[in-house]
Amino acid sequence: MALRFSELDFPRPSKERLSLRFGQVSTLLDQGRRTEALGLFDTIRRDYESWSAMTDLRFSQDTTSATNKAERDYADSLTPYVTAFEVAIKRRLLDDPDQQAVHATLTPHTLELWRTDITTFDSRIADALEEEARLSGEYTALIASARLSIDGRQVNLSGLAPYAESTERNVREQAERVRWAFFADNAQQFDTLFDRLVHVRADMASALGYDAYTSLAYRRMRRVDYGPHEVARFREDVRTHVVPLVQRILERRRTTMGWDCVYSWDEPLIDPHGNPRPIGGHDRLVAQAQVMFDRMGGDLGEFYRQMREGGFLDLRNRDGKAGGGFCTSFPTVGMPFIFANFNGTQHDINVFTHEMGHAYQNWKSRGLPAVDLLWPTMDAAEINSMALEFLTWPHMDLMVAPGEAERFRQMHLIGSLSFLPYGVCVDHFQHEIYARPDMSPAERHELWRDMERRYLPWRDYGGIAHPSAGGRWQAQGHIYRSPFYYIDYALALCCALQFWQRSRTDYKGALHEYVALCERGGSRPFTGLVLDAGLTSPFQSGALADTVREAAHYLGMTPPEPLETV
């Protein structure tokens, strides 16, 4: 019988039950029954992660529900309790005198992840972890509470997107002003939430003996094969090679449209004829996606059919629903779930194919032997998602109106290139923030403007007060909820663009290598997975140079000269 989301029911854990089950693992280890202990440990974690994922998903589906919020708060309160048990067992196995037996049971990468994990938790920070989760939830609820009036309608932030991409310049400007009015009206709350998050995180790092939160954050992200130095070099590579091309693209758009300059509300209109939109609404797009994945071959179509028929998709935008899109999974059943907010723009296609890439990878690697390996670290996971965006290019005729597929492809490529400078801007901002956690809100806003001048030198808000004063970053949820995550998108995009380049000359080979990468799941660290896929590491100097040249030629432009390195 096909698995159905509506029938999933994961038992609500209690502290008493968790203590008993983790205690059974310790007892088995005491008895020398290591294999049984590890099997039970893995089962407990799968059970807990499935329930936790469902709890987070239900809150995201309706942030106004008191029941959902209470359950989310309960889950947040359990997190440090469970982490303490997990770290104790991981530490015990890492300290086991019979390391030969441990290595015979666990992969070297699993053990490396565990060595990292045990340095990120101590019972002294349990309350701080719960507070961090609570504050992150407050940010999510605040964003979801937006009720914006435009064109006689009331929409949420996701619903504002069609107006932000209108071919009418005055409509785009109005959408931009409406959007930032919400942030300006709630500026103090956004500043206060972030200030509290920064200090909670800085205090956690101090309690664990780190000189700054950045070092702890990299370990929380399980980055075992690179650090801030390599990331800084990549940021500079983006500034050197990508920023000049994006500037040239925007200047071409300005002259084509006859604008005096490019304002922030002009940037979302990538195609002068109007950004190509999905061929239809939710139902049509979901149905066309089935044809697309069937066309691509292999088991993509079969997997998507299971997602669709089993109800593992929630793609409609509605009031009270958290913004954005994500993929989550339930490791006890080996099935992922895609959450998004369709709004009638090209983002519906981009977000859907992106999250489908995450979902497909998780499904393909569901048989790996340990829960630690089912997902790669976030940097590698984003390769799976972004590469699928590009690998669906040949089938875009199914997703947009007749004659618009090539326009969509060009728009997608331009959007991807334009994202890279913004992605590294967010990352550099966070590195500076956590190096100086006592900055005032005003200093943080000025820092953001400095970062924009460095990586987004074309950005002009046309006098709109809040973003002009450096408040743009407050709309980026990752900065609040997932510190230091954002660079993962940029690193992965560097790799995904290489899949795009490969697919232009050998589509079947690129798709074959993509499926193989998905099957590897999290069996290797980021740089190892990149190497296995035959890709150039983003940390290799000049890794973006070839991509920029090919992208420029594809867009009918002369490749620009690189900026001088600073």
Coordinates of C-alpha atoms in Angstrom, one line a residue:
M1 CA 0.0 0.0 0.0
A2 CA 1.3 3.5 -0.9
L3 CA 2.5 5.6 2.0
R4 CA 0.2 8.5 2.7
F5 CA 1.2 11.6 4.7
S6 CA -2.2 11.9 6.3
E7 CA -1.7 8.5 8.0
L8 CA 1.7 9.3 9.5
D9 CA 1.6 9.4 13.3
F10 CA 4.8 9.7 15.3
P11 CA 4.6 9.2 19.1
R12 CA 5.1 12.3 21.2
P13 CA 8.2 11.7 23.2
S14 CA 8.4 12.4 26.9
K15 CA 11.6 13.1 29.0
E16 CA 10.9 9.9 30.9
R17 CA 10.5 7.8 27.8
L18 CA 13.6 9.3 26.2
S19 CA 15.7 8.7 29.3
L20 CA 14.6 5.1 29.4
R21 CA 15.4 4.5 25.7
F22 CA 18.8 6.2 25.8
G23 CA 19.5 4.3 29.0
Q24 CA 18.9 1.0 27.2
V25 CA 21.7 2.1 24.7
S26 CA 24.1 2.6 27.6
T27 CA 23.1 -0.7 29.1
L28 CA 23.9 -2.5 25.9
L29 CA 27.3 -0.8 25.7
D30 CA 28.0 -1.9 29.3
Q31 CA 27.3 -5.4 28.2
G32 CA 29.7 -5.1 25.3
R33 CA 26.8 -5.5 22.8
R34 CA 28.1 -2.6 20.6
T35 CA 26.3 -3.5 17.4
E36 CA 22.9 -3.7 19.1
A37 CA 23.5 -0.5 21.0
L38 CA 24.3 1.4 17.8
G39 CA 21.2 0.0 16.1
L40 CA 19.0 1.1 18.9
F41 CA 20.7 4.5 19.1
D42 CA 20.0 5.0 15.4
T43 CA 16.4 3.9 15.8
I44 CA 15.8 6.3 18.7
R45 CA 17.2 9.2 16.7
R46 CA 15.1 8.4 13.6
D47 CA 12.0 8.3 15.8
Y48 CA 12.8 11.6 17.5
E49 CA 13.7 13.4 14.3
S50 CA 10.5 12.2 12.5
W51 CA 8.4 13.5 15.3
S52 CA 10.4 16.8 15.5
A53 CA 10.2 17.3 11.7
M54 CA 6.4 16.8 11.8
T55 CA 6.1 19.3 14.7
D56 CA 8.1 21.9 12.9
L57 CA 6.1 21.3 9.7
R58 CA 2.7 21.7 11.3
F59 CA 3.8 25.0 12.9
S60 CA 5.0 26.2 9.5
Q61 CA 1.7 25.2 7.9
D62 CA -0.3 27.3 10.4
T63 CA 1.7 29.6 12.6
T64 CA -1.6 31.0 14.1
S65 CA -2.6 27.8 15.7
A66 CA -2.1 27.8 19.5
T67 CA -1.8 24.0 19.5
N68 CA 0.9 24.0 16.9
K69 CA 2.8 26.7 18.7
A70 CA 2.6 24.9 22.0
E71 CA 3.8 21.7 20.5
R72 CA 6.7 23.6 18.8
D73 CA 7.6 25.1 22.1
Y74 CA 7.5 21.7 23.7
A75 CA 9.8 20.3 21.0
D76 CA 12.2 23.2 21.6
S77 CA 12.3 22.4 25.3
L78 CA 13.2 18.8 24.5
T79 CA 16.1 19.6 22.1
P80 CA 18.8 20.3 24.7
Y81 CA 17.7 17.3 26.7
V82 CA 18.0 14.9 23.7
T83 CA 21.2 16.5 22.6
A84 CA 22.8 15.9 26.0
F85 CA 22.0 12.1 25.7
E86 CA 23.2 12.0 22.1
V87 CA 26.5 13.7 22.9
A88 CA 27.1 11.5 25.9
I89 CA 26.7 8.3 23.9
K90 CA 28.8 9.7 21.0
R91 CA 31.5 10.7 23.4
R92 CA 31.5 7.3 25.0
L93 CA 31.9 5.5 21.6
L94 CA 34.6 7.9 20.6
D95 CA 36.5 7.1 23.8
D96 CA 35.9 3.4 23.5
P97 CA 39.3 1.6 24.1
D98 CA 38.4 -0.8 21.3
Q99 CA 38.5 1.7 18.5
Q100 CA 39.0 -1.1 15.9
A101 CA 35.6 -2.4 16.7
V102 CA 34.0 1.0 16.6
H103 CA 35.6 1.7 13.2
A104 CA 34.3 -1.6 12.0
T105 CA 30.8 -0.5 12.7
L106 CA 30.8 3.3 11.9
T107 CA 32.1 5.0 8.8
P108 CA 35.1 7.4 9.2
H109 CA 32.9 10.3 8.1
T110 CA 30.3 9.5 10.8
L111 CA 33.0 9.4 13.4
E112 CA 34.4 12.8 12.2
L113 CA 30.9 14.3 12.4
W114 CA 30.6 13.0 16.0
R115 CA 33.9 14.4 17.0
T116 CA 32.5 17.8 15.8
D117 CA 29.1 17.3 17.5
I118 CA 30.6 16.7 20.9
T119 CA 32.3 20.1 20.9
T120 CA 29.0 21.9 20.3
F121 CA 27.1 21.0 23.4
D122 CA 27.3 21.1 27.2
S123 CA 24.5 21.0 29.7
R124 CA 25.5 24.6 30.6
I125 CA 24.0 25.9 27.4
A126 CA 20.8 23.9 27.5
D127 CA 18.7 26.9 28.5
A128 CA 20.4 29.0 25.9
L129 CA 19.6 26.5 23.1
E130 CA 15.9 26.6 24.2
E131 CA 15.9 30.3 24.2
E132 CA 17.5 30.5 20.7
A133 CA 14.8 28.2 19.3
R134 CA 12.1 30.3 21.0
L135 CA 13.4 33.5 19.6
S136 CA 13.7 32.0 16.1
G137 CA 10.1 30.9 16.3
E138 CA 9.1 34.5 17.2
Y139 CA 10.8 35.7 14.1
T140 CA 8.9 33.1 12.0
A141 CA 5.6 34.2 13.5
L142 CA 6.4 37.9 13.0
I143 CA 7.1 37.4 9.3
A144 CA 4.0 35.3 8.9
S145 CA 1.9 38.0 10.6
A146 CA 2.4 40.5 7.8
R147 CA -0.9 41.7 6.2
L148 CA -0.1 44.0 3.3
S149 CA -2.5 46.1 1.3
I150 CA -1.9 46.6 -2.4
D151 CA -4.1 47.1 -5.4
G152 CA -7.2 46.8 -3.2
R153 CA -6.1 43.4 -1.9
Q154 CA -4.6 42.1 1.3
V155 CA -1.6 39.7 0.9
N156 CA 1.2 38.3 3.0
L157 CA 4.9 38.8 2.1
S158 CA 4.9 35.8 -0.3
G159 CA 1.7 37.1 -2.0
L160 CA 3.5 40.4 -2.7
A161 CA 5.8 38.7 -5.3
P162 CA 3.6 39.0 -8.4
Y163 CA 3.5 42.8 -7.8
A164 CA 7.2 43.0 -7.3
E165 CA 7.7 41.5 -10.8
S166 CA 5.0 43.5 -12.6
T167 CA 6.0 45.0 -16.0
E168 CA 4.6 48.3 -14.7
R169 CA 7.4 50.1 -13.0
N170 CA 5.1 52.1 -10.6
V171 CA 3.5 48.8 -9.4
R172 CA 6.9 47.3 -8.6
E173 CA 7.9 50.4 -6.7
Q174 CA 4.6 50.3 -4.8
A175 CA 5.2 46.7 -3.9
E176 CA 8.7 47.6 -2.7
R177 CA 7.4 50.4 -0.6
V178 CA 4.6 48.3 0.9
R179 CA 7.1 45.5 1.8
W180 CA 9.5 47.8 3.6
A181 CA 6.8 49.7 5.4
F182 CA 6.0 46.4 7.2
F183 CA 9.7 46.1 8.3
A184 CA 9.9 49.8 9.2
D185 CA 6.8 49.5 11.4
N186 CA 8.3 46.5 13.2
A187 CA 11.9 47.6 13.1
Q188 CA 12.4 47.8 16.8
Q189 CA 11.0 44.2 17.3
F190 CA 13.3 42.9 14.5
D191 CA 16.3 44.7 16.1
T192 CA 15.5 43.4 19.6
L193 CA 15.0 39.8 18.4
F194 CA 18.3 39.8 16.6
D195 CA 20.2 41.5 19.4
R196 CA 18.9 38.8 21.8
L197 CA 19.8 36.0 19.4
V198 CA 23.3 37.4 18.9
H199 CA 24.0 37.6 22.6
V200 CA 22.5 34.2 23.3
R201 CA 24.8 32.7 20.7
A202 CA 27.9 34.6 21.9
D203 CA 27.2 33.5 25.4
M204 CA 26.9 29.9 24.3
A205 CA 30.3 30.1 22.5
S206 CA 31.9 31.6 25.6
A207 CA 30.5 28.9 27.8
L208 CA 32.0 26.3 25.6
G209 CA 35.4 27.9 25.5
Y210 CA 35.3 29.4 22.0
D211 CA 36.8 32.8 21.3
A212 CA 33.7 33.8 19.2
Y213 CA 30.4 32.3 18.1
T214 CA 31.8 31.9 14.5
S215 CA 34.0 29.0 15.5
L216 CA 31.0 27.3 17.3
A217 CA 28.7 28.0 14.3
Y218 CA 31.0 26.3 11.8
R219 CA 31.0 23.2 14.1
R220 CA 27.2 23.3 14.5
M221 CA 27.0 23.3 10.7
R222 CA 29.3 20.2 10.8
R223 CA 31.9 21.8 8.5
V224 CA 34.7 19.4 9.1
D225 CA 36.8 20.1 5.9
Y226 CA 37.1 23.9 5.7
G227 CA 36.8 27.1 7.7
P228 CA 36.4 30.9 7.6
H229 CA 39.6 31.4 5.7
E230 CA 38.5 29.3 2.7
V231 CA 35.1 30.9 2.7
A232 CA 36.6 34.4 2.7
R233 CA 38.6 33.4 -0.4
F234 CA 35.5 32.2 -2.1
R235 CA 33.7 35.5 -1.3
E236 CA 36.5 37.4 -2.9
D237 CA 36.3 35.1 -6.0
V238 CA 32.6 36.1 -6.3
R239 CA 33.5 39.7 -6.0
T240 CA 36.3 39.5 -8.5
H241 CA 34.5 37.4 -11.2
V242 CA 30.7 37.6 -10.8
V243 CA 30.1 41.2 -9.6
P244 CA 31.4 42.7 -12.9
L245 CA 29.1 40.4 -15.0
V246 CA 26.0 41.2 -12.9
Q247 CA 26.8 44.9 -13.2
R248 CA 27.0 44.5 -17.0
I249 CA 23.7 42.6 -17.1
L250 CA 22.0 45.3 -15.1
E251 CA 23.5 48.0 -17.3
R252 CA 22.2 46.2 -20.4
R253 CA 18.8 46.0 -18.8
R254 CA 18.8 49.7 -18.0
T255 CA 19.6 50.7 -21.5
T256 CA 17.1 48.2 -23.0
M257 CA 14.3 49.6 -20.8
G258 CA 15.4 53.3 -21.2
W259 CA 15.6 53.8 -17.4
D260 CA 17.7 56.6 -15.9
C261 CA 19.0 54.1 -13.4
V262 CA 18.2 50.7 -11.9
Y263 CA 16.4 50.9 -8.6
S264 CA 15.9 48.0 -6.2
W265 CA 12.4 47.5 -7.5
D266 CA 13.7 47.1 -11.1
E267 CA 16.0 44.2 -10.2
P268 CA 13.3 41.5 -9.9
L269 CA 12.1 42.3 -13.5
I270 CA 14.8 40.2 -15.2
D271 CA 13.1 39.9 -18.6
P272 CA 12.2 43.2 -20.2
H273 CA 9.1 41.5 -21.7
G274 CA 8.0 40.4 -18.3
N275 CA 9.4 37.4 -16.3
P276 CA 7.9 34.2 -17.8
R277 CA 5.4 32.8 -15.4
P278 CA 4.2 29.2 -14.8
I279 CA 1.9 27.8 -17.4
G280 CA -1.0 27.7 -14.9
G281 CA -1.9 27.7 -11.3
H282 CA -1.1 25.1 -8.6
D283 CA -3.0 22.2 -10.1
R284 CA -1.7 22.6 -13.6
L285 CA 1.9 23.1 -12.4
V286 CA 1.8 20.0 -10.2
A287 CA 0.4 17.9 -13.1
Q288 CA 2.9 19.3 -15.6
A289 CA 5.8 18.5 -13.3
Q290 CA 4.8 14.8 -13.4
V291 CA 5.2 14.8 -17.2
M292 CA 8.5 16.6 -16.8
F293 CA 10.0 14.1 -14.4
D294 CA 8.7 11.2 -16.4
R295 CA 10.4 12.6 -19.4
M296 CA 13.7 12.9 -17.6
G297 CA 13.8 9.1 -17.1
G298 CA 15.2 6.9 -14.4
D299 CA 13.1 6.9 -11.2
L300 CA 12.5 10.6 -10.9
G301 CA 9.0 10.2 -12.2
E302 CA 8.2 7.3 -10.0
F303 CA 9.4 9.2 -6.9
Y304 CA 7.5 12.3 -7.7
R305 CA 4.3 10.2 -8.3
Q306 CA 4.7 8.8 -4.7
M307 CA 5.1 12.4 -3.4
R308 CA 2.1 13.7 -5.2
E309 CA -0.3 10.8 -4.6
G310 CA 0.8 10.4 -1.0
G311 CA 0.2 14.0 -0.1
F312 CA 3.8 14.9 0.6
L313 CA 3.4 18.3 -1.0
D314 CA 2.1 21.6 0.5
L315 CA 2.7 24.3 -2.1
R316 CA -0.3 26.7 -1.9
N317 CA 0.2 30.1 -0.3
R318 CA -2.3 31.0 2.4
D319 CA -2.8 33.2 5.5
G320 CA -0.9 32.1 8.6
K321 CA 1.4 29.9 6.7
A322 CA 5.1 30.5 7.2
G323 CA 6.9 32.1 4.3
G324 CA 9.5 30.5 2.0
G325 CA 10.1 26.9 1.1
F326 CA 11.9 23.9 2.5
C327 CA 12.1 20.2 2.4
T328 CA 11.9 18.1 5.5
S329 CA 11.9 14.3 6.0
F330 CA 10.7 11.6 8.3
P331 CA 13.6 9.1 8.5
T332 CA 11.5 6.3 10.1
V333 CA 9.5 6.0 6.9
G334 CA 12.1 7.2 4.3
M335 CA 9.9 9.8 2.8
P336 CA 10.5 13.6 2.5
F337 CA 8.0 16.4 2.4
I338 CA 8.1 19.6 0.3
F339 CA 6.7 22.9 1.7
A340 CA 6.4 26.0 -0.5
N341 CA 4.2 29.1 -1.2
F342 CA 3.2 29.3 -4.8
N343 CA 2.4 32.9 -5.8
G344 CA 2.1 32.8 -9.6
T345 CA 5.7 33.9 -10.5
Q346 CA 8.7 32.1 -11.9
H347 CA 9.8 31.5 -8.3
D348 CA 7.1 28.7 -8.1
I349 CA 9.1 26.7 -10.7
N350 CA 12.5 27.6 -9.1
V351 CA 11.5 26.8 -5.5
F352 CA 9.6 23.6 -6.5
T353 CA 12.5 22.2 -8.6
H354 CA 15.0 23.2 -5.9
E355 CA 13.1 21.5 -3.1
M356 CA 12.4 18.5 -5.3
G357 CA 16.2 18.1 -5.6
H358 CA 16.5 17.9 -1.8
A359 CA 13.6 15.5 -1.7
Y360 CA 15.0 13.2 -4.4
Q361 CA 18.4 13.1 -2.7
N362 CA 16.9 12.2 0.6
W363 CA 14.8 9.5 -1.0
K364 CA 17.8 8.0 -3.0
S365 CA 20.0 7.8 0.1
R366 CA 17.3 6.5 2.5
G367 CA 19.0 3.1 2.6
L368 CA 22.3 4.4 3.9
P369 CA 23.2 2.7 7.2
A370 CA 23.0 5.6 9.7
V371 CA 20.8 8.6 10.3
D372 CA 23.8 10.8 10.2
L373 CA 24.3 10.0 6.5
L374 CA 20.8 10.5 5.2
W375 CA 21.4 14.2 4.5
P376 CA 24.7 15.7 3.5
T377 CA 25.9 18.8 5.3
M378 CA 24.0 21.8 4.1
D379 CA 26.6 23.0 1.7
A380 CA 26.5 19.7 -0.2
A381 CA 22.8 19.3 0.1
E382 CA 22.3 22.5 -1.8
I383 CA 24.2 21.1 -4.7
N384 CA 21.4 18.5 -5.1
S385 CA 18.7 21.1 -5.1
M386 CA 20.3 23.7 -7.3
A387 CA 21.7 21.2 -9.8
L388 CA 18.1 19.9 -10.4
E389 CA 17.0 23.4 -11.2
F390 CA 19.4 23.4 -14.1
L391 CA 18.8 19.8 -15.2
T392 CA 15.1 20.5 -15.7
W393 CA 16.0 23.2 -18.3
P394 CA 15.4 21.0 -21.4
H395 CA 11.8 20.4 -20.2
M396 CA 10.8 24.0 -19.4
D397 CA 8.4 24.0 -22.4
L398 CA 6.1 22.0 -20.1
M399 CA 6.2 24.5 -17.2
V400 CA 5.8 27.9 -19.0
A401 CA 3.7 29.3 -21.8
P402 CA 4.6 28.3 -25.4
G403 CA 7.6 30.1 -26.7
E404 CA 8.8 31.2 -23.3
A405 CA 11.1 28.3 -22.3
E406 CA 14.3 29.9 -23.6
R407 CA 13.4 33.2 -21.9
F408 CA 12.9 31.3 -18.7
R409 CA 16.3 29.7 -19.0
Q410 CA 18.0 33.0 -19.5
M411 CA 16.1 34.5 -16.6
H412 CA 17.0 31.6 -14.4
L413 CA 20.7 31.9 -15.2
I414 CA 20.7 35.6 -14.7
G415 CA 18.9 35.2 -11.4
S416 CA 21.4 32.6 -10.3
L417 CA 24.4 34.7 -11.2
S418 CA 22.8 37.7 -9.4
F419 CA 22.3 35.7 -6.3
L420 CA 26.0 34.9 -5.8
P421 CA 27.0 38.5 -4.8
Y422 CA 24.0 38.7 -2.4
G423 CA 24.8 35.3 -0.9
V424 CA 28.3 36.3 0.0
C425 CA 27.1 39.7 1.2
V426 CA 24.9 37.9 3.8
D427 CA 27.8 35.6 4.8
H428 CA 30.3 38.4 5.2
F429 CA 27.8 40.4 7.2
Q430 CA 27.4 37.5 9.7
H431 CA 31.1 37.0 10.1
E432 CA 31.4 40.7 11.1
I433 CA 28.4 40.6 13.3
Y434 CA 29.6 37.7 15.5
A435 CA 33.1 39.1 15.6
R436 CA 31.6 42.1 17.3
P437 CA 28.4 40.9 19.1
D438 CA 28.0 44.1 21.1
M439 CA 27.4 46.3 18.1
S440 CA 24.3 48.5 18.4
P441 CA 21.4 48.1 16.0
A442 CA 22.5 51.3 14.2
E443 CA 26.0 49.9 13.8
R444 CA 24.6 46.7 12.3
H445 CA 22.6 48.6 9.8
E446 CA 25.6 50.6 8.7
L447 CA 27.6 47.4 8.5
W448 CA 25.0 46.0 6.1
R449 CA 25.3 49.1 3.9
D450 CA 29.0 48.7 3.8
M451 CA 28.6 45.1 2.7
E452 CA 26.1 46.2 0.0
R453 CA 28.6 48.7 -1.3
R454 CA 31.2 46.0 -1.5
Y455 CA 29.2 43.2 -3.1
L456 CA 26.1 44.9 -4.5
P457 CA 27.5 48.3 -5.7
W458 CA 24.5 48.9 -8.0
R459 CA 21.9 48.7 -5.2
D460 CA 19.7 51.8 -5.1
Y461 CA 16.6 51.8 -2.9
G462 CA 15.3 55.1 -4.4
G463 CA 15.1 56.7 -1.0
I464 CA 12.9 54.1 0.7
A465 CA 13.9 54.8 4.2
H466 CA 14.3 51.4 5.9
P467 CA 16.5 49.5 3.4
S468 CA 18.4 52.8 2.5
A469 CA 19.4 52.9 6.2
G470 CA 20.7 49.4 6.1
G471 CA 17.6 47.3 7.1
R472 CA 17.4 45.0 4.1
W473 CA 19.0 42.1 6.0
Q474 CA 16.0 41.8 8.3
A475 CA 14.0 40.2 5.6
Q476 CA 16.5 37.3 5.3
G477 CA 15.3 34.7 7.7
H478 CA 18.4 32.6 7.6
I479 CA 20.3 35.4 9.4
Y480 CA 17.9 35.1 12.4
R481 CA 17.1 31.3 12.3
S482 CA 20.2 29.6 10.7
P483 CA 23.3 31.7 11.3
F484 CA 26.1 31.1 8.7
Y485 CA 23.9 28.8 6.6
Y486 CA 23.5 31.2 3.7
I487 CA 27.0 30.7 2.2
D488 CA 26.0 27.1 1.6
Y489 CA 23.7 28.3 -1.2
A490 CA 26.6 30.2 -2.9
L491 CA 29.1 27.4 -2.5
A492 CA 26.6 24.9 -3.9
L493 CA 25.6 27.2 -6.8
C494 CA 29.2 27.3 -7.9
C495 CA 29.0 23.5 -8.2
A496 CA 25.5 23.4 -9.7
L497 CA 26.6 25.8 -12.4
Q498 CA 29.2 23.2 -13.3
F499 CA 26.4 20.7 -13.7
W500 CA 24.8 23.2 -16.1
Q501 CA 28.0 23.6 -18.1
R502 CA 28.4 19.8 -18.3
S503 CA 24.7 19.3 -19.3
R504 CA 25.2 21.6 -22.3
T505 CA 27.5 19.1 -24.0
D506 CA 26.6 15.8 -22.2
Y507 CA 23.1 16.0 -20.7
K508 CA 22.8 12.2 -20.0
G509 CA 26.3 12.1 -18.4
A510 CA 25.4 15.1 -16.2
L511 CA 22.1 13.5 -15.1
H512 CA 23.8 10.2 -14.4
E513 CA 26.5 11.9 -12.2
Y514 CA 23.7 13.9 -10.5
V515 CA 21.8 10.7 -9.5
A516 CA 25.1 9.2 -8.3
L517 CA 25.7 12.3 -6.1
C518 CA 22.2 12.0 -4.6
E519 CA 22.7 8.3 -3.8
R520 CA 25.9 9.2 -1.9
G521 CA 23.8 11.3 0.5
G522 CA 25.9 12.5 3.4
S523 CA 28.5 9.7 3.2
R524 CA 31.3 12.2 2.6
P525 CA 32.0 15.8 3.6
F526 CA 31.4 18.6 1.2
T527 CA 34.7 18.7 -0.5
G528 CA 34.8 14.9 -0.8
L529 CA 31.3 14.8 -2.5
V530 CA 32.4 17.6 -4.8
L531 CA 35.5 15.6 -5.8
D532 CA 33.5 12.4 -6.3
A533 CA 31.2 14.2 -8.7
G534 CA 34.2 15.4 -10.7
L535 CA 33.5 19.1 -9.9
T536 CA 36.0 21.9 -9.2
S537 CA 35.9 22.9 -5.5
P538 CA 34.6 26.4 -4.9
F539 CA 37.6 27.0 -2.7
Q540 CA 40.0 26.6 -5.7
S541 CA 41.0 30.1 -6.8
G542 CA 39.3 31.1 -10.0
A543 CA 36.7 28.3 -9.7
L544 CA 34.1 30.7 -11.1
A545 CA 36.1 32.2 -13.9
D546 CA 35.1 29.5 -16.5
T547 CA 31.5 29.6 -15.5
V548 CA 31.3 33.4 -15.8
R549 CA 32.8 33.2 -19.3
E550 CA 30.4 30.6 -20.5
A551 CA 27.4 32.3 -18.9
A552 CA 28.4 35.6 -20.6
H553 CA 28.6 33.9 -24.0
Y554 CA 25.2 32.1 -23.4
L555 CA 23.7 35.5 -22.6
G556 CA 25.2 37.1 -25.7
M557 CA 27.6 39.2 -23.8
T558 CA 31.4 39.8 -23.8
P559 CA 32.9 38.4 -20.6
P560 CA 33.9 41.4 -18.3
E561 CA 37.4 41.9 -16.9
P562 CA 37.8 40.6 -13.4
L563 CA 37.9 43.2 -10.6
E564 CA 41.2 43.6 -8.7
T565 CA 41.5 41.5 -5.6
V566 CA 41.5 43.4 -2.4

